[in-house]
Amino acid sequence: MTLAGLALLPGSAGATPGRGVTSTELAEGTSERTVQVRNKGATDVKMREITIAPGGTTGWHQHPGRLIAVVKSGTLTRTFSDCTTEVSRAGDTLVEEADQVHTGHNHGSEPVVLYVTYVLPAGAPTSHDE
């Protein structure tokens, strides 16, 4: 049976308009890479707003699960354990794989604001210092 056929069944409820719901877009970005989110077993999903002051740094760390972030404002420079760097600006998205050792820096004059979604094994912290 097709979805269109389901709409014709007797007793099917018609669409009702939403009521009392608002939405605020916090940030939007586009990833140039394919994004897949997969985790084995129980999974925690956490969302955070992270602000890095001008001259600030995250320190070397890693995440026990994948994260997806949108840069709301500022410019973030990440350095990875293999000495490569990646610069992300407002509107960019970034994906970090589990256990990828890196550090983030704000070399600019305005705060870096990130909206980050973490996909973690249940009970895991969002990061480990290195």
Short mmCIF file of the C-alpha atoms (twelve columns), coordinates in Angstrom:
data_MODEL
# 
_entry.id   MODEL 
# 
loop_
_atom_site.group_PDB 
_atom_site.id 
_atom_site.type_symbol 
_atom_site.label_atom_id 
_atom_site.label_alt_id 
_atom_site.label_comp_id 
_atom_site.label_asym_id 
_atom_site.label_seq_id 
_atom_site.Cartn_x 
_atom_site.Cartn_y 
_atom_site.Cartn_z 
_atom_site.pdbx_PDB_model_num 
ATOM 1   C CA . MET A 1   0.000   0.000  0.000  1 
ATOM 2   C CA . THR A 2   1.392   3.407  -0.858 1 
ATOM 3   C CA . LEU A 3   1.355   6.401  1.423  1 
ATOM 4   C CA . ALA A 4   -1.120  8.083  -0.909 1 
ATOM 5   C CA . GLY A 5   -3.417  5.094  -0.450 1 
ATOM 6   C CA . LEU A 6   -3.284  5.514  3.327  1 
ATOM 7   C CA . ALA A 7   -4.790  8.978  3.061  1 
ATOM 8   C CA . LEU A 8   -7.893  7.528  1.408  1 
ATOM 9   C CA . LEU A 9   -8.671  4.974  4.112  1 
ATOM 10  C CA . PRO A 10  -11.913 5.560  6.025  1 
ATOM 11  C CA . GLY A 11  -11.314 6.981  9.457  1 
ATOM 12  C CA . SER A 12  -7.986  8.584  8.530  1 
ATOM 13  C CA . ALA A 13  -7.483  11.787 10.465 1 
ATOM 14  C CA . GLY A 14  -6.971  14.935 8.450  1 
ATOM 15  C CA . ALA A 15  -4.035  17.196 9.182  1 
ATOM 16  C CA . THR A 16  -4.586  19.623 12.028 1 
ATOM 17  C CA . PRO A 17  -2.779  22.938 12.211 1 
ATOM 18  C CA . GLY A 18  -0.137  23.376 14.873 1 
ATOM 19  C CA . ARG A 19  -0.884  25.605 17.855 1 
ATOM 20  C CA . GLY A 20  1.287   27.072 20.592 1 
ATOM 21  C CA . VAL A 21  4.584   26.055 18.994 1 
ATOM 22  C CA . THR A 22  7.448   28.432 18.238 1 
ATOM 23  C CA . SER A 23  10.856  27.787 16.758 1 
ATOM 24  C CA . THR A 24  14.083  29.780 16.848 1 
ATOM 25  C CA . GLU A 25  16.872  28.944 14.434 1 
ATOM 26  C CA . LEU A 26  20.097  29.222 16.375 1 
ATOM 27  C CA . ALA A 27  22.527  28.675 13.517 1 
ATOM 28  C CA . GLU A 28  22.652  27.208 10.041 1 
ATOM 29  C CA . GLY A 29  25.540  25.787 8.082  1 
ATOM 30  C CA . THR A 30  26.280  23.423 5.228  1 
ATOM 31  C CA . SER A 31  28.714  20.512 5.382  1 
ATOM 32  C CA . GLU A 32  30.699  19.777 2.250  1 
ATOM 33  C CA . ARG A 33  31.065  16.185 3.464  1 
ATOM 34  C CA . THR A 34  28.498  13.439 3.883  1 
ATOM 35  C CA . VAL A 35  27.422  13.292 7.527  1 
ATOM 36  C CA . GLN A 36  26.527  9.953  9.087  1 
ATOM 37  C CA . VAL A 37  25.652  9.562  12.735 1 
ATOM 38  C CA . ARG A 38  25.941  6.059  14.093 1 
ATOM 39  C CA . ASN A 39  26.501  4.719  17.570 1 
ATOM 40  C CA . LYS A 40  26.374  1.234  19.080 1 
ATOM 41  C CA . GLY A 41  24.242  0.711  22.157 1 
ATOM 42  C CA . ALA A 42  22.619  3.343  24.340 1 
ATOM 43  C CA . THR A 43  23.357  6.865  23.147 1 
ATOM 44  C CA . ASP A 44  23.340  10.264 24.825 1 
ATOM 45  C CA . VAL A 45  22.688  13.310 22.651 1 
ATOM 46  C CA . LYS A 46  23.777  16.633 24.136 1 
ATOM 47  C CA . MET A 47  23.523  20.117 22.689 1 
ATOM 48  C CA . ARG A 48  25.665  23.025 23.867 1 
ATOM 49  C CA . GLU A 49  26.438  26.601 23.032 1 
ATOM 50  C CA . ILE A 50  30.190  27.080 23.395 1 
ATOM 51  C CA . THR A 51  31.854  30.498 23.447 1 
ATOM 52  C CA . ILE A 52  35.611  30.953 23.068 1 
ATOM 53  C CA . ALA A 53  36.804  34.447 23.980 1 
ATOM 54  C CA . PRO A 54  39.306  36.296 21.758 1 
ATOM 55  C CA . GLY A 55  42.714  34.745 22.446 1 
ATOM 56  C CA . GLY A 56  41.047  31.718 24.060 1 
ATOM 57  C CA . THR A 57  41.775  28.052 23.486 1 
ATOM 58  C CA . THR A 58  40.024  24.762 24.233 1 
ATOM 59  C CA . GLY A 59  43.273  23.008 25.126 1 
ATOM 60  C CA . TRP A 60  44.150  19.611 23.676 1 
ATOM 61  C CA . HIS A 61  41.238  17.204 24.013 1 
ATOM 62  C CA . GLN A 62  39.178  14.508 22.319 1 
ATOM 63  C CA . HIS A 63  35.518  13.470 22.353 1 
ATOM 64  C CA . PRO A 64  34.396  9.869  23.012 1 
ATOM 65  C CA . GLY A 65  31.683  10.252 20.356 1 
ATOM 66  C CA . ARG A 66  31.045  12.174 17.159 1 
ATOM 67  C CA . LEU A 67  30.038  15.818 17.221 1 
ATOM 68  C CA . ILE A 68  28.448  18.107 14.680 1 
ATOM 69  C CA . ALA A 69  28.788  21.870 15.108 1 
ATOM 70  C CA . VAL A 70  27.798  25.096 13.395 1 
ATOM 71  C CA . VAL A 71  29.936  28.203 13.821 1 
ATOM 72  C CA . LYS A 72  27.465  30.959 14.717 1 
ATOM 73  C CA . SER A 73  30.063  33.742 14.836 1 
ATOM 74  C CA . GLY A 74  33.797  34.305 14.831 1 
ATOM 75  C CA . THR A 75  36.581  32.209 13.348 1 
ATOM 76  C CA . LEU A 76  37.731  28.941 14.915 1 
ATOM 77  C CA . THR A 77  41.159  27.489 14.118 1 
ATOM 78  C CA . ARG A 78  41.555  23.823 15.021 1 
ATOM 79  C CA . THR A 79  44.897  22.023 15.111 1 
ATOM 80  C CA . PHE A 80  44.918  18.227 15.029 1 
ATOM 81  C CA . SER A 81  47.428  15.736 16.450 1 
ATOM 82  C CA . ASP A 82  48.955  15.253 12.960 1 
ATOM 83  C CA . CYS A 83  49.761  19.023 12.934 1 
ATOM 84  C CA . THR A 84  47.164  19.852 10.249 1 
ATOM 85  C CA . THR A 85  44.900  22.855 10.813 1 
ATOM 86  C CA . GLU A 86  41.362  23.697 9.776  1 
ATOM 87  C CA . VAL A 87  39.792  27.159 9.886  1 
ATOM 88  C CA . SER A 88  36.011  27.439 10.278 1 
ATOM 89  C CA . ARG A 89  34.100  30.713 9.977  1 
ATOM 90  C CA . ALA A 90  30.549  31.823 10.753 1 
ATOM 91  C CA . GLY A 91  28.123  29.618 8.793  1 
ATOM 92  C CA . ASP A 92  30.568  26.729 8.473  1 
ATOM 93  C CA . THR A 93  29.809  23.322 9.901  1 
ATOM 94  C CA . LEU A 94  32.322  20.924 11.312 1 
ATOM 95  C CA . VAL A 95  32.209  17.241 12.133 1 
ATOM 96  C CA . GLU A 96  34.630  15.699 14.577 1 
ATOM 97  C CA . GLU A 97  35.083  11.959 14.753 1 
ATOM 98  C CA . ALA A 98  35.262  10.118 18.058 1 
ATOM 99  C CA . ASP A 99  38.706  10.108 19.702 1 
ATOM 100 C CA . GLN A 100 40.162  12.705 17.293 1 
ATOM 101 C CA . VAL A 101 42.765  14.641 19.315 1 
ATOM 102 C CA . HIS A 102 42.724  18.390 18.619 1 
ATOM 103 C CA . THR A 103 42.738  21.893 20.066 1 
ATOM 104 C CA . GLY A 104 40.671  24.936 19.093 1 
ATOM 105 C CA . HIS A 105 41.847  28.559 19.115 1 
ATOM 106 C CA . ASN A 106 40.207  31.929 18.669 1 
ATOM 107 C CA . HIS A 107 42.877  34.136 17.087 1 
ATOM 108 C CA . GLY A 108 40.290  36.809 16.225 1 
ATOM 109 C CA . SER A 109 38.968  39.901 17.975 1 
ATOM 110 C CA . GLU A 110 35.383  38.674 18.501 1 
ATOM 111 C CA . PRO A 111 34.094  35.657 20.434 1 
ATOM 112 C CA . VAL A 112 33.704  32.349 18.607 1 
ATOM 113 C CA . VAL A 113 30.213  30.979 19.241 1 
ATOM 114 C CA . LEU A 114 29.545  27.337 18.375 1 
ATOM 115 C CA . TYR A 115 26.310  25.357 18.525 1 
ATOM 116 C CA . VAL A 116 27.404  21.771 19.085 1 
ATOM 117 C CA . THR A 117 25.496  18.479 19.081 1 
ATOM 118 C CA . TYR A 118 27.329  15.568 20.693 1 
ATOM 119 C CA . VAL A 119 26.428  11.933 19.953 1 
ATOM 120 C CA . LEU A 120 28.025  9.964  22.779 1 
ATOM 121 C CA . PRO A 121 28.011  6.496  24.289 1 
ATOM 122 C CA . ALA A 122 25.557  6.615  27.215 1 
ATOM 123 C CA . GLY A 123 27.166  8.054  30.340 1 
ATOM 124 C CA . ALA A 124 30.291  9.309  28.551 1 
ATOM 125 C CA . PRO A 125 31.604  12.823 29.164 1 
ATOM 126 C CA . THR A 126 31.582  15.295 26.278 1 
ATOM 127 C CA . SER A 127 35.404  15.394 26.195 1 
ATOM 128 C CA . HIS A 128 38.664  14.141 27.711 1 
ATOM 129 C CA . ASP A 129 41.693  16.397 28.205 1 
ATOM 130 C CA . GLU A 130 44.863  15.229 26.486 1 
# 
